[in-house]
Amino acid sequence: MGGNNILETKEIVKRFGGIVALNNVNIGIEKGRITGLIGPNGAGKTTLLNVISGFLKPDHGKVIFKGKDITGLLPHKICELGLARTFQIVKPFLNFTVEESLLIGTLKKRSGREAQELINNVLEYFELDELRSKLCRELNVTQLKELELARAMATEPELLLLDEPGAGLNPKETSRFMRMIRDINRKKKITILIVEHVMPIIMGLCETVYVLHYGEIIARGTPRCISKNEQVINAYLGEKW
Amino acid sequence: MKPRQFVPAFIVFVLIIALIPVFVGFNEYFILLATVVLIYGVITTAWNVMGGIAGQLDLGATAYLGIGAYVAGNMLIWWNITPWIGMFVGAIIAAGFASAIGYVMFRYGVKEIWYALSTLGLVEVLRVIFMLWKEVGGPLEKYLPRSKTDPFYYMSFGSYIPYFYIALIFLLITFLVNYRLRYSKIGYSMLALGSNEDAAESLGIDTRRTKLKGLFIYSFIVGAFGGFYACFCSFIHPNTDFNMNFALEIAVLGIVGGLGTYYGPLLAASILVSLKEYLRAVFGTIVLGIYPAIFGLAIILIILFKPEGLSSILKNVYIKLRKGGGTKHGRQQHS
Amino acid sequence: MLDVVAQSVISGLINGLIYAMVALGLSVIYGVMDLINFAHGEFVMLAMYFTFWIVSFSGLDQTVAFLPALPIFFLVGVLIYYGMLNRTMGTPLSQIALMLGVAMVIRSFVQIAGGTAPKGLPPSFIFGVLNIGSLAISYSRVATAVVSLVLLIIVHLFLTKTYTGLSMLAASDDRTAAYLMGINVKRIYALAFGLGLALVTIPAAFLMTYQHADPSSYLRFGLLSWCIVALAGLGRISGIIPAAIIVGIAESLVVTFVAPEAHSLPIYLLFILVIWLKPKGLFGRK
């Protein structure tokens, strides 16, 4: 794997009881790029994301972030190092206002006026200004998804892991979300890993795609390459594509 | 209530409570009742740090209360050390104990219902241990030494008034701690943790440390208060101090009061404990045991019809007073 | 010495089997609804009083006295579900507070209706004592243990072999999926809560063949059941028996060799350790 990788996983193995959820997974995420991770439901995508972000400990293998071994660190430590994530099912702070939600992300690194400035910037960037003092429980799912992305951005990450950002959005909202993600990558120079099973999102955004099938990486390449790969079509795309 | 209205409201509130003995004409019985309400208020407000703000369902309030009571009580019995010092030592030991247990629990990811049950189990374990540990506990009440010449040193007063004011001071401190916490960095971390642990963790909040901090503050206050509680009861006994039902009542009051606010638990304690003591006084001798039923019913009704807790009533009244009053009235006149 | 240990273990084993039946109702409710019924001990106590009243008024034998109580408890369970729990689904704290409220009402009711004095019944048709060496175990306890085993097997079969039982397990695994499969989750929960309460009447009736009921019985049975459920792990019926036997034997050994007052100590210590170290229970699913 190239030396320009911000994140690498080495021979990750994760078992749940007798089931092997991840088997010898090696991926590398190039700095500054958008990388995709696809695979059918139950392939172990979210498990891999949880291992990388510290929510699960792998049974074997290493996670290297910015050249540092972060295997087994707690999620908050990993976040502090500059790796933020979103969740497949949004996890809002229901009784918080939008502004307060963003505040949580800044607590570790900033305080006082600096934090407020950062929050204001994020609010503006995501066009959430009008919602700033609305309670999260009053927001709809699309707004919550945007807020979750904004919240992750408030931690000032270098690498952003997005777990199925397209889930629960209609096509119009999806394309808006895709634009937002591309914008974050280009303008804010943030590396992104997207986990998805909706192909168009991956096709439109990613430069490199990994395909996970039953816990194993079965292919890696450009989206165009992947969509022509025999094995991938058999494993996954065949039915849906 | 945001910080600006807080100070005047707080002063009014303190004055009203402080004058209760005057309102009831220094009637010892009513002052006793008021003190009992304050005792529940202090423990529930302290519980709120862990249970309400940090969102961890702790059912072990009396584990820390009991430790505080036994430390201060035994220091007085064995070495004649004043409870004023004993309270402080008790607080440190209770908080140290809680932190040690908490460290293990949070390390192993004990949460939600399992945290609730293990803290409740802790109360019972301690009760049995102190029942068996004859030197410091045992099945007989251990009376604390009293002195007519120096009641202050022994914290043994002939009237309930001094107890009332000591409890009130405790309440004020606990209340201020809650308030300070609510709008601080740690407070926000705690609220986030209580609201959604995974999300908080993913945003850089050290949830284990945050829980430990909450547990430490809560057990420290309750531990210190244990020393007072022992003196108030004038004896120590495992069933009185390590009482599971008491611990459950505290948590229920906290929940009924409204989680995540700093005044809800106190509100619930004042209303429901007054109701309870009133019922006990009225029905206590006529029909034994009816008051817990009414108390229980009150809790059920509140949960069913005011699920956000009693504090929401206060909030609504406050909002109406601010907005309502003039404008609403005005609008009615126009239409 | 060995003799004493053996006797203590046998006695503990029998108790353990009985405890398994006491914890069964709690386990069903927790397993299906993910709800800890904080009033479980109170319901056990209430059922013991019911047995007492039924036997005193009708002259029925204890061993069948659960028959009239069972449907009543089932109905109460269904009503509590629709009236209270259904409205607070998804807010576990409120549910706990609710059940504590219910618990207080039951305690109160028992005290008012039954007084504070312990209530005991004359022996049932099962009487006499089984002698194993110098150990004497009453036939009532042995019979209760046997009934417990039978009941556990029946409930296990119900949950794994009948459509309703399987729907309950499905609802406990994944609420949304169960809903999509056409299972009426609310009805299943109501049934589970009713069943959980109804299952309390059988152990209560058999406990009354050799025990007293008093207004503080709830404490012991409640905590005991929670410990067993915690040890057994996520509401698995099959885990209850080994968990309950461990609890019974640990309790018995401590009573024999440490002090009778300490009987609850090993249970809670075990309980706390298991929660800390193996939060899915000793016999939880993989």
mmCIF file of N, CA and C in Angstrom, chain A residues 21-119:
data_model
loop_
_atom_site.group_PDB
_atom_site.id
_atom_site.type_symbol
_atom_site.label_atom_id
_atom_site.label_comp_id
_atom_site.label_asym_id
_atom_site.label_seq_id
_atom_site.Cartn_x
_atom_site.Cartn_y
_atom_site.Cartn_z
ATOM 1 N N ALA A 21 -16.998 -12.018 11.544
ATOM 2 C CA ALA A 21 -17.589 -10.845 10.901
ATOM 3 C C ALA A 21 -16.588 -10.181 9.972
ATOM 4 N N LEU A 22 -15.326 -10.190 10.358
ATOM 5 C CA LEU A 22 -14.274 -9.623 9.514
ATOM 6 C C LEU A 22 -13.135 -10.620 9.477
ATOM 7 N N ASN A 23 -12.666 -10.907 8.275
ATOM 8 C CA ASN A 23 -11.611 -11.901 8.155
ATOM 9 C C ASN A 23 -10.446 -11.326 7.360
ATOM 10 N N ASN A 24 -9.393 -10.988 8.083
ATOM 11 C CA ASN A 24 -8.167 -10.548 7.432
ATOM 12 C C ASN A 24 -8.406 -9.344 6.507
ATOM 13 N N VAL A 25 -8.942 -8.298 7.038
ATOM 14 C CA VAL A 25 -9.280 -7.133 6.223
ATOM 15 C C VAL A 25 -8.117 -6.145 6.167
ATOM 16 N N ASN A 26 -7.656 -5.870 4.989
ATOM 17 C CA ASN A 26 -6.608 -4.871 4.782
ATOM 18 C C ASN A 26 -7.156 -3.781 3.878
ATOM 19 N N ILE A 27 -7.237 -2.566 4.365
ATOM 20 C CA ILE A 27 -7.590 -1.474 3.463
ATOM 21 C C ILE A 27 -6.667 -0.292 3.726
ATOM 22 N N GLY A 28 -6.526 0.542 2.744
ATOM 23 C CA GLY A 28 -5.720 1.744 2.914
ATOM 24 C C GLY A 28 -6.516 2.921 2.392
ATOM 25 N N ILE A 29 -6.505 4.019 3.126
ATOM 26 C CA ILE A 29 -7.261 5.183 2.671
ATOM 27 C C ILE A 29 -6.280 6.307 2.381
ATOM 28 N N GLU A 30 -6.283 6.715 1.126
ATOM 29 C CA GLU A 30 -5.319 7.721 0.709
ATOM 30 C C GLU A 30 -5.732 9.094 1.202
ATOM 31 N N LYS A 31 -4.766 9.841 1.673
ATOM 32 C CA LYS A 31 -5.025 11.166 2.217
ATOM 33 C C LYS A 31 -5.631 12.077 1.150
ATOM 34 N N GLY A 32 -6.655 12.813 1.566
ATOM 35 C CA GLY A 32 -7.239 13.798 0.670
ATOM 36 C C GLY A 32 -8.262 13.247 -0.313
ATOM 37 N N ARG A 33 -8.453 11.943 -0.309
ATOM 38 C CA ARG A 33 -9.376 11.348 -1.269
ATOM 39 C C ARG A 33 -10.695 10.937 -0.587
ATOM 40 N N ILE A 34 -11.647 10.563 -1.442
ATOM 41 C CA ILE A 34 -12.864 9.941 -0.921
ATOM 42 C C ILE A 34 -12.812 8.470 -1.291
ATOM 43 N N THR A 35 -12.839 7.624 -0.272
ATOM 44 C CA THR A 35 -12.781 6.187 -0.519
ATOM 45 C C THR A 35 -14.130 5.591 -0.161
ATOM 46 N N GLY A 36 -14.532 4.588 -0.899
ATOM 47 C CA GLY A 36 -15.818 3.952 -0.627
ATOM 48 C C GLY A 36 -15.629 2.539 -0.121
ATOM 49 N N LEU A 37 -16.577 2.103 0.666
ATOM 50 C CA LEU A 37 -16.581 0.713 1.112
ATOM 51 C C LEU A 37 -17.987 0.188 0.866
ATOM 52 N N ILE A 38 -18.113 -0.760 -0.047
ATOM 53 C CA ILE A 38 -19.450 -1.269 -0.341
ATOM 54 C C ILE A 38 -19.536 -2.752 -0.026
ATOM 55 N N GLY A 39 -20.725 -3.241 -0.067
ATOM 56 C CA GLY A 39 -20.953 -4.647 0.224
ATOM 57 C C GLY A 39 -22.399 -4.838 0.591
ATOM 58 N N PRO A 40 -22.923 -6.047 0.399
ATOM 59 C CA PRO A 40 -24.330 -6.280 0.743
ATOM 60 C C PRO A 40 -24.545 -6.177 2.255
ATOM 61 N N ASN A 41 -25.804 -6.142 2.651
ATOM 62 C CA ASN A 41 -26.118 -6.096 4.080
ATOM 63 C C ASN A 41 -25.496 -7.286 4.789
ATOM 64 N N GLY A 42 -24.937 -7.020 5.956
ATOM 65 C CA GLY A 42 -24.360 -8.108 6.734
ATOM 66 C C GLY A 42 -22.966 -8.491 6.294
ATOM 67 N N ALA A 43 -22.366 -7.678 5.418
ATOM 68 C CA ALA A 43 -21.033 -8.009 4.939
ATOM 69 C C ALA A 43 -19.960 -7.654 5.966
ATOM 70 N N GLY A 44 -20.321 -6.829 6.928
ATOM 71 C CA GLY A 44 -19.356 -6.439 7.959
ATOM 72 C C GLY A 44 -18.858 -5.015 7.804
ATOM 73 N N LYS A 45 -19.578 -4.222 6.988
ATOM 74 C CA LYS A 45 -19.149 -2.842 6.762
ATOM 75 C C LYS A 45 -19.152 -2.028 8.039
ATOM 76 N N THR A 46 -20.310 -2.063 8.730
ATOM 77 C CA THR A 46 -20.415 -1.274 9.953
ATOM 78 C C THR A 46 -19.467 -1.816 11.022
ATOM 79 N N THR A 47 -19.271 -3.128 11.027
ATOM 80 C CA THR A 47 -18.332 -3.703 11.997
ATOM 81 C C THR A 47 -16.931 -3.135 11.775
ATOM 82 N N LEU A 48 -16.531 -3.057 10.509
ATOM 83 C CA LEU A 48 -15.209 -2.511 10.204
ATOM 84 C C LEU A 48 -15.116 -1.061 10.659
ATOM 85 N N LEU A 49 -16.194 -0.318 10.399
ATOM 86 C CA LEU A 49 -16.214 1.072 10.811
ATOM 87 C C LEU A 49 -16.116 1.199 12.331
ATOM 88 N N ASN A 50 -16.796 0.295 13.026
ATOM 89 C CA ASN A 50 -16.746 0.317 14.487
ATOM 90 C C ASN A 50 -15.357 -0.063 15.003
ATOM 91 N N VAL A 51 -14.692 -0.962 14.301
ATOM 92 C CA VAL A 51 -13.333 -1.334 14.702
ATOM 93 C C VAL A 51 -12.392 -0.148 14.498
ATOM 94 N N ILE A 52 -12.524 0.509 13.351
ATOM 95 C CA ILE A 52 -11.632 1.642 13.062
ATOM 96 C C ILE A 52 -11.851 2.765 14.075
ATOM 97 N N SER A 53 -13.125 3.046 14.385
ATOM 98 C CA SER A 53 -13.394 4.202 15.246
ATOM 99 C C SER A 53 -13.326 3.846 16.727
ATOM 100 N N GLY A 54 -12.985 2.609 17.054
ATOM 101 C CA GLY A 54 -12.731 2.255 18.450
ATOM 102 C C GLY A 54 -13.926 1.722 19.206
ATOM 103 N N PHE A 55 -15.093 1.606 18.545
ATOM 104 C CA PHE A 55 -16.264 1.095 19.260
ATOM 105 C C PHE A 55 -16.187 -0.415 19.466
ATOM 106 N N LEU A 56 -15.383 -1.078 18.636
ATOM 107 C CA LEU A 56 -15.158 -2.523 18.819
ATOM 108 C C LEU A 56 -13.659 -2.765 18.804
ATOM 109 N N LYS A 57 -13.249 -3.752 19.581
ATOM 110 C CA LYS A 57 -11.839 -4.137 19.551
ATOM 111 C C LYS A 57 -11.688 -5.316 18.619
ATOM 112 N N PRO A 58 -10.726 -5.272 17.695
ATOM 113 C CA PRO A 58 -10.547 -6.431 16.822
ATOM 114 C C PRO A 58 -9.911 -7.592 17.600
ATOM 115 N N ASP A 59 -10.187 -8.820 17.140
ATOM 116 C CA ASP A 59 -9.558 -9.961 17.788
ATOM 117 C C ASP A 59 -8.109 -10.097 17.327
ATOM 118 N N HIS A 60 -7.865 -9.563 16.140
ATOM 119 C CA HIS A 60 -6.516 -9.657 15.604
ATOM 120 C C HIS A 60 -6.336 -8.496 14.628
ATOM 121 N N GLY A 61 -5.111 -8.052 14.461
ATOM 122 C CA GLY A 61 -4.832 -7.033 13.466
ATOM 123 C C GLY A 61 -4.664 -5.644 14.064
ATOM 124 N N LYS A 62 -4.310 -4.713 13.188
ATOM 125 C CA LYS A 62 -3.989 -3.366 13.650
ATOM 126 C C LYS A 62 -4.707 -2.310 12.824
ATOM 127 N N VAL A 63 -4.969 -1.199 13.470
ATOM 128 C CA VAL A 63 -5.481 -0.031 12.764
ATOM 129 C C VAL A 63 -4.421 1.053 12.900
ATOM 130 N N ILE A 64 -3.923 1.529 11.774
ATOM 131 C CA ILE A 64 -2.885 2.558 11.792
ATOM 132 C C ILE A 64 -3.481 3.854 11.260
ATOM 133 N N PHE A 65 -3.439 4.900 12.093
ATOM 134 C CA PHE A 65 -3.973 6.198 11.688
ATOM 135 C C PHE A 65 -2.851 7.220 11.767
ATOM 136 N N LYS A 66 -2.567 7.871 10.671
ATOM 137 C CA LYS A 66 -1.469 8.835 10.589
ATOM 138 C C LYS A 66 -0.165 8.223 11.108
ATOM 139 N N GLY A 67 0.065 6.983 10.758
ATOM 140 C CA GLY A 67 1.303 6.317 11.144
ATOM 141 C C GLY A 67 1.340 5.835 12.582
ATOM 142 N N LYS A 68 0.225 6.023 13.296
ATOM 143 C CA LYS A 68 0.207 5.643 14.698
ATOM 144 C C LYS A 68 -0.742 4.462 14.902
ATOM 145 N N ASP A 69 -0.324 3.521 15.735
ATOM 146 C CA ASP A 69 -1.179 2.371 16.001
ATOM 147 C C ASP A 69 -2.306 2.795 16.948
ATOM 148 N N ILE A 70 -3.534 2.767 16.476
ATOM 149 C CA ILE A 70 -4.657 3.192 17.339
ATOM 150 C C ILE A 70 -5.544 2.008 17.716
ATOM 151 N N THR A 71 -5.073 0.793 17.472
ATOM 152 C CA THR A 71 -5.891 -0.381 17.768
ATOM 153 C C THR A 71 -6.263 -0.418 19.259
ATOM 154 N N GLY A 72 -7.534 -0.560 19.534
ATOM 155 C CA GLY A 72 -7.967 -0.725 20.925
ATOM 156 C C GLY A 72 -8.080 0.571 21.702
ATOM 157 N N LEU A 73 -7.751 1.700 21.091
ATOM 158 C CA LEU A 73 -7.991 2.968 21.795
ATOM 159 C C LEU A 73 -9.495 3.210 21.900
ATOM 160 N N LEU A 74 -9.884 3.953 22.936
ATOM 161 C CA LEU A 74 -11.310 4.255 23.075
ATOM 162 C C LEU A 74 -11.728 5.290 22.026
ATOM 163 N N PRO A 75 -13.011 5.258 21.641
ATOM 164 C CA PRO A 75 -13.476 6.154 20.577
ATOM 165 C C PRO A 75 -13.129 7.629 20.818
ATOM 166 N N HIS A 76 -13.242 8.067 22.081
ATOM 167 C CA HIS A 76 -13.012 9.501 22.303
ATOM 168 C C HIS A 76 -11.561 9.876 22.055
ATOM 169 N N LYS A 77 -10.649 8.927 22.328
ATOM 170 C CA LYS A 77 -9.219 9.160 22.069
ATOM 171 C C LYS A 77 -8.994 9.272 20.564
ATOM 172 N N ILE A 78 -9.637 8.366 19.842
ATOM 173 C CA ILE A 78 -9.473 8.336 18.397
ATOM 174 C C ILE A 78 -10.035 9.618 17.782
ATOM 175 N N CYS A 79 -11.145 10.073 18.344
ATOM 176 C CA CYS A 79 -11.745 11.323 17.885
ATOM 177 C C CYS A 79 -10.779 12.477 18.093
ATOM 178 N N GLU A 80 -10.125 12.464 19.251
ATOM 179 C CA GLU A 80 -9.174 13.522 19.564
ATOM 180 C C GLU A 80 -8.012 13.561 18.569
ATOM 181 N N LEU A 81 -7.650 12.384 18.070
ATOM 182 C CA LEU A 81 -6.544 12.309 17.112
ATOM 183 C C LEU A 81 -6.951 12.819 15.733
ATOM 184 N N GLY A 82 -8.251 13.040 15.543
ATOM 185 C CA GLY A 82 -8.679 13.628 14.270
ATOM 186 C C GLY A 82 -9.466 12.689 13.379
ATOM 187 N N LEU A 83 -10.153 11.732 14.013
ATOM 188 C CA LEU A 83 -10.981 10.830 13.211
ATOM 189 C C LEU A 83 -12.412 10.925 13.728
ATOM 190 N N ALA A 84 -13.315 11.399 12.883
ATOM 191 C CA ALA A 84 -14.701 11.537 13.332
ATOM 192 C C ALA A 84 -15.588 10.617 12.511
ATOM 193 N N ARG A 85 -16.768 10.306 13.048
ATOM 194 C CA ARG A 85 -17.660 9.395 12.336
ATOM 195 C C ARG A 85 -19.117 9.820 12.491
ATOM 196 N N THR A 86 -19.949 9.301 11.602
ATOM 197 C CA THR A 86 -21.396 9.428 11.792
ATOM 198 C C THR A 86 -21.951 8.016 11.917
ATOM 199 N N PHE A 87 -23.204 7.937 12.291
ATOM 200 C CA PHE A 87 -23.819 6.627 12.491
ATOM 201 C C PHE A 87 -24.868 6.352 11.419
ATOM 202 N N GLN A 88 -25.060 5.058 11.178
ATOM 203 C CA GLN A 88 -26.030 4.640 10.177
ATOM 204 C C GLN A 88 -27.434 5.115 10.565
ATOM 205 N N ILE A 89 -27.783 4.842 11.821
ATOM 206 C CA ILE A 89 -29.030 5.374 12.354
ATOM 207 C C ILE A 89 -28.628 6.575 13.191
ATOM 208 N N VAL A 90 -29.202 7.739 12.904
ATOM 209 C CA VAL A 90 -28.728 8.953 13.565
ATOM 210 C C VAL A 90 -28.825 8.809 15.082
ATOM 211 N N LYS A 91 -27.860 9.374 15.759
ATOM 212 C CA LYS A 91 -27.845 9.338 17.217
ATOM 213 C C LYS A 91 -27.823 10.771 17.744
ATOM 214 N N PRO A 92 -28.980 11.410 17.744
ATOM 215 C CA PRO A 92 -29.023 12.813 18.167
ATOM 216 C C PRO A 92 -29.105 12.953 19.689
ATOM 217 N N PHE A 93 -28.739 14.122 20.185
ATOM 218 C CA PHE A 93 -28.994 14.470 21.590
ATOM 219 C C PHE A 93 -30.361 15.155 21.601
ATOM 220 N N LEU A 94 -31.393 14.379 21.859
ATOM 221 C CA LEU A 94 -32.753 14.875 21.611
ATOM 222 C C LEU A 94 -33.106 16.166 22.336
ATOM 223 N N ASN A 95 -32.612 16.332 23.546
ATOM 224 C CA ASN A 95 -33.003 17.521 24.312
ATOM 225 C C ASN A 95 -32.034 18.679 24.160
ATOM 226 N N PHE A 96 -31.086 18.527 23.248
ATOM 227 C CA PHE A 96 -30.128 19.600 23.007
ATOM 228 C C PHE A 96 -30.629 20.468 21.859
ATOM 229 N N THR A 97 -30.210 21.720 21.859
ATOM 230 C CA THR A 97 -30.445 22.530 20.675
ATOM 231 C C THR A 97 -29.366 22.177 19.662
ATOM 232 N N VAL A 98 -29.585 22.618 18.432
ATOM 233 C CA VAL A 98 -28.610 22.369 17.378
ATOM 234 C C VAL A 98 -27.250 22.930 17.782
ATOM 235 N N GLU A 99 -27.281 24.123 18.316
ATOM 236 C CA GLU A 99 -26.038 24.771 18.710
ATOM 237 C C GLU A 99 -25.315 23.984 19.809
ATOM 238 N N GLU A 100 -26.098 23.539 20.805
ATOM 239 C CA GLU A 100 -25.493 22.772 21.895
ATOM 240 C C GLU A 100 -24.899 21.453 21.395
ATOM 241 N N SER A 101 -25.578 20.853 20.423
ATOM 242 C CA SER A 101 -25.061 19.601 19.869
ATOM 243 C C SER A 101 -23.679 19.812 19.276
ATOM 244 N N LEU A 102 -23.527 20.936 18.587
ATOM 245 C CA LEU A 102 -22.231 21.215 17.976
ATOM 246 C C LEU A 102 -21.185 21.514 19.042
ATOM 247 N N LEU A 103 -21.647 22.133 20.116
ATOM 248 C CA LEU A 103 -20.740 22.474 21.214
ATOM 249 C C LEU A 103 -20.031 21.227 21.734
ATOM 250 N N ILE A 104 -20.784 20.120 21.825
ATOM 251 C CA ILE A 104 -20.204 18.887 22.355
ATOM 252 C C ILE A 104 -18.947 18.490 21.586
ATOM 253 N N GLY A 105 -19.010 18.650 20.273
ATOM 254 C CA GLY A 105 -17.858 18.280 19.464
ATOM 255 C C GLY A 105 -16.632 19.144 19.708
ATOM 256 N N THR A 106 -16.865 20.370 20.139
ATOM 257 C CA THR A 106 -15.743 21.284 20.305
ATOM 258 C C THR A 106 -15.121 21.212 21.697
ATOM 259 N N LEU A 107 -15.832 20.574 22.638
ATOM 260 C CA LEU A 107 -15.427 20.631 24.054
ATOM 261 C C LEU A 107 -13.964 20.249 24.274
ATOM 262 N N LYS A 108 -13.519 19.226 23.557
ATOM 263 C CA LYS A 108 -12.192 18.678 23.828
ATOM 264 C C LYS A 108 -11.068 19.626 23.400
ATOM 265 N N LYS A 109 -11.295 20.305 22.267
ATOM 266 C CA LYS A 109 -10.171 21.043 21.693
ATOM 267 C C LYS A 109 -10.251 22.549 21.885
ATOM 268 N N ARG A 110 -11.461 23.063 22.031
ATOM 269 C CA ARG A 110 -11.592 24.532 22.098
ATOM 270 C C ARG A 110 -12.437 24.928 23.299
ATOM 271 N N SER A 111 -12.313 26.208 23.649
ATOM 272 C CA SER A 111 -13.257 26.693 24.650
ATOM 273 C C SER A 111 -13.507 28.177 24.422
ATOM 274 N N GLY A 112 -14.521 28.651 25.109
ATOM 275 C CA GLY A 112 -14.846 30.072 25.071
ATOM 276 C C GLY A 112 -15.143 30.581 23.670
ATOM 277 N N ARG A 113 -14.519 31.722 23.316
ATOM 278 C CA ARG A 113 -14.856 32.387 22.076
ATOM 279 C C ARG A 113 -14.434 31.559 20.865
ATOM 280 N N GLU A 114 -13.283 30.866 21.013
ATOM 281 C CA GLU A 114 -12.796 30.020 19.927
ATOM 282 C C GLU A 114 -13.844 28.983 19.543
ATOM 283 N N ALA A 115 -14.422 28.358 20.583
ATOM 284 C CA ALA A 115 -15.431 27.324 20.344
ATOM 285 C C ALA A 115 -16.636 27.936 19.652
ATOM 286 N N GLN A 116 -17.051 29.098 20.134
ATOM 287 C CA GLN A 116 -18.229 29.745 19.574
ATOM 288 C C GLN A 116 -18.024 30.092 18.108
ATOM 289 N N GLU A 117 -16.809 30.564 17.801
ATOM 290 C CA GLU A 117 -16.489 30.917 16.419
ATOM 291 C C GLU A 117 -16.587 29.692 15.527
ATOM 292 N N LEU A 118 -15.993 28.612 16.035
ATOM 293 C CA LEU A 118 -16.015 27.355 15.288
ATOM 294 C C LEU A 118 -17.459 26.914 15.041
ATOM 295 N N ILE A 119 -18.268 26.999 16.093
ATOM 296 C CA ILE A 119 -19.672 26.593 15.962
ATOM 297 C C ILE A 119 -20.384 27.457 14.926
#
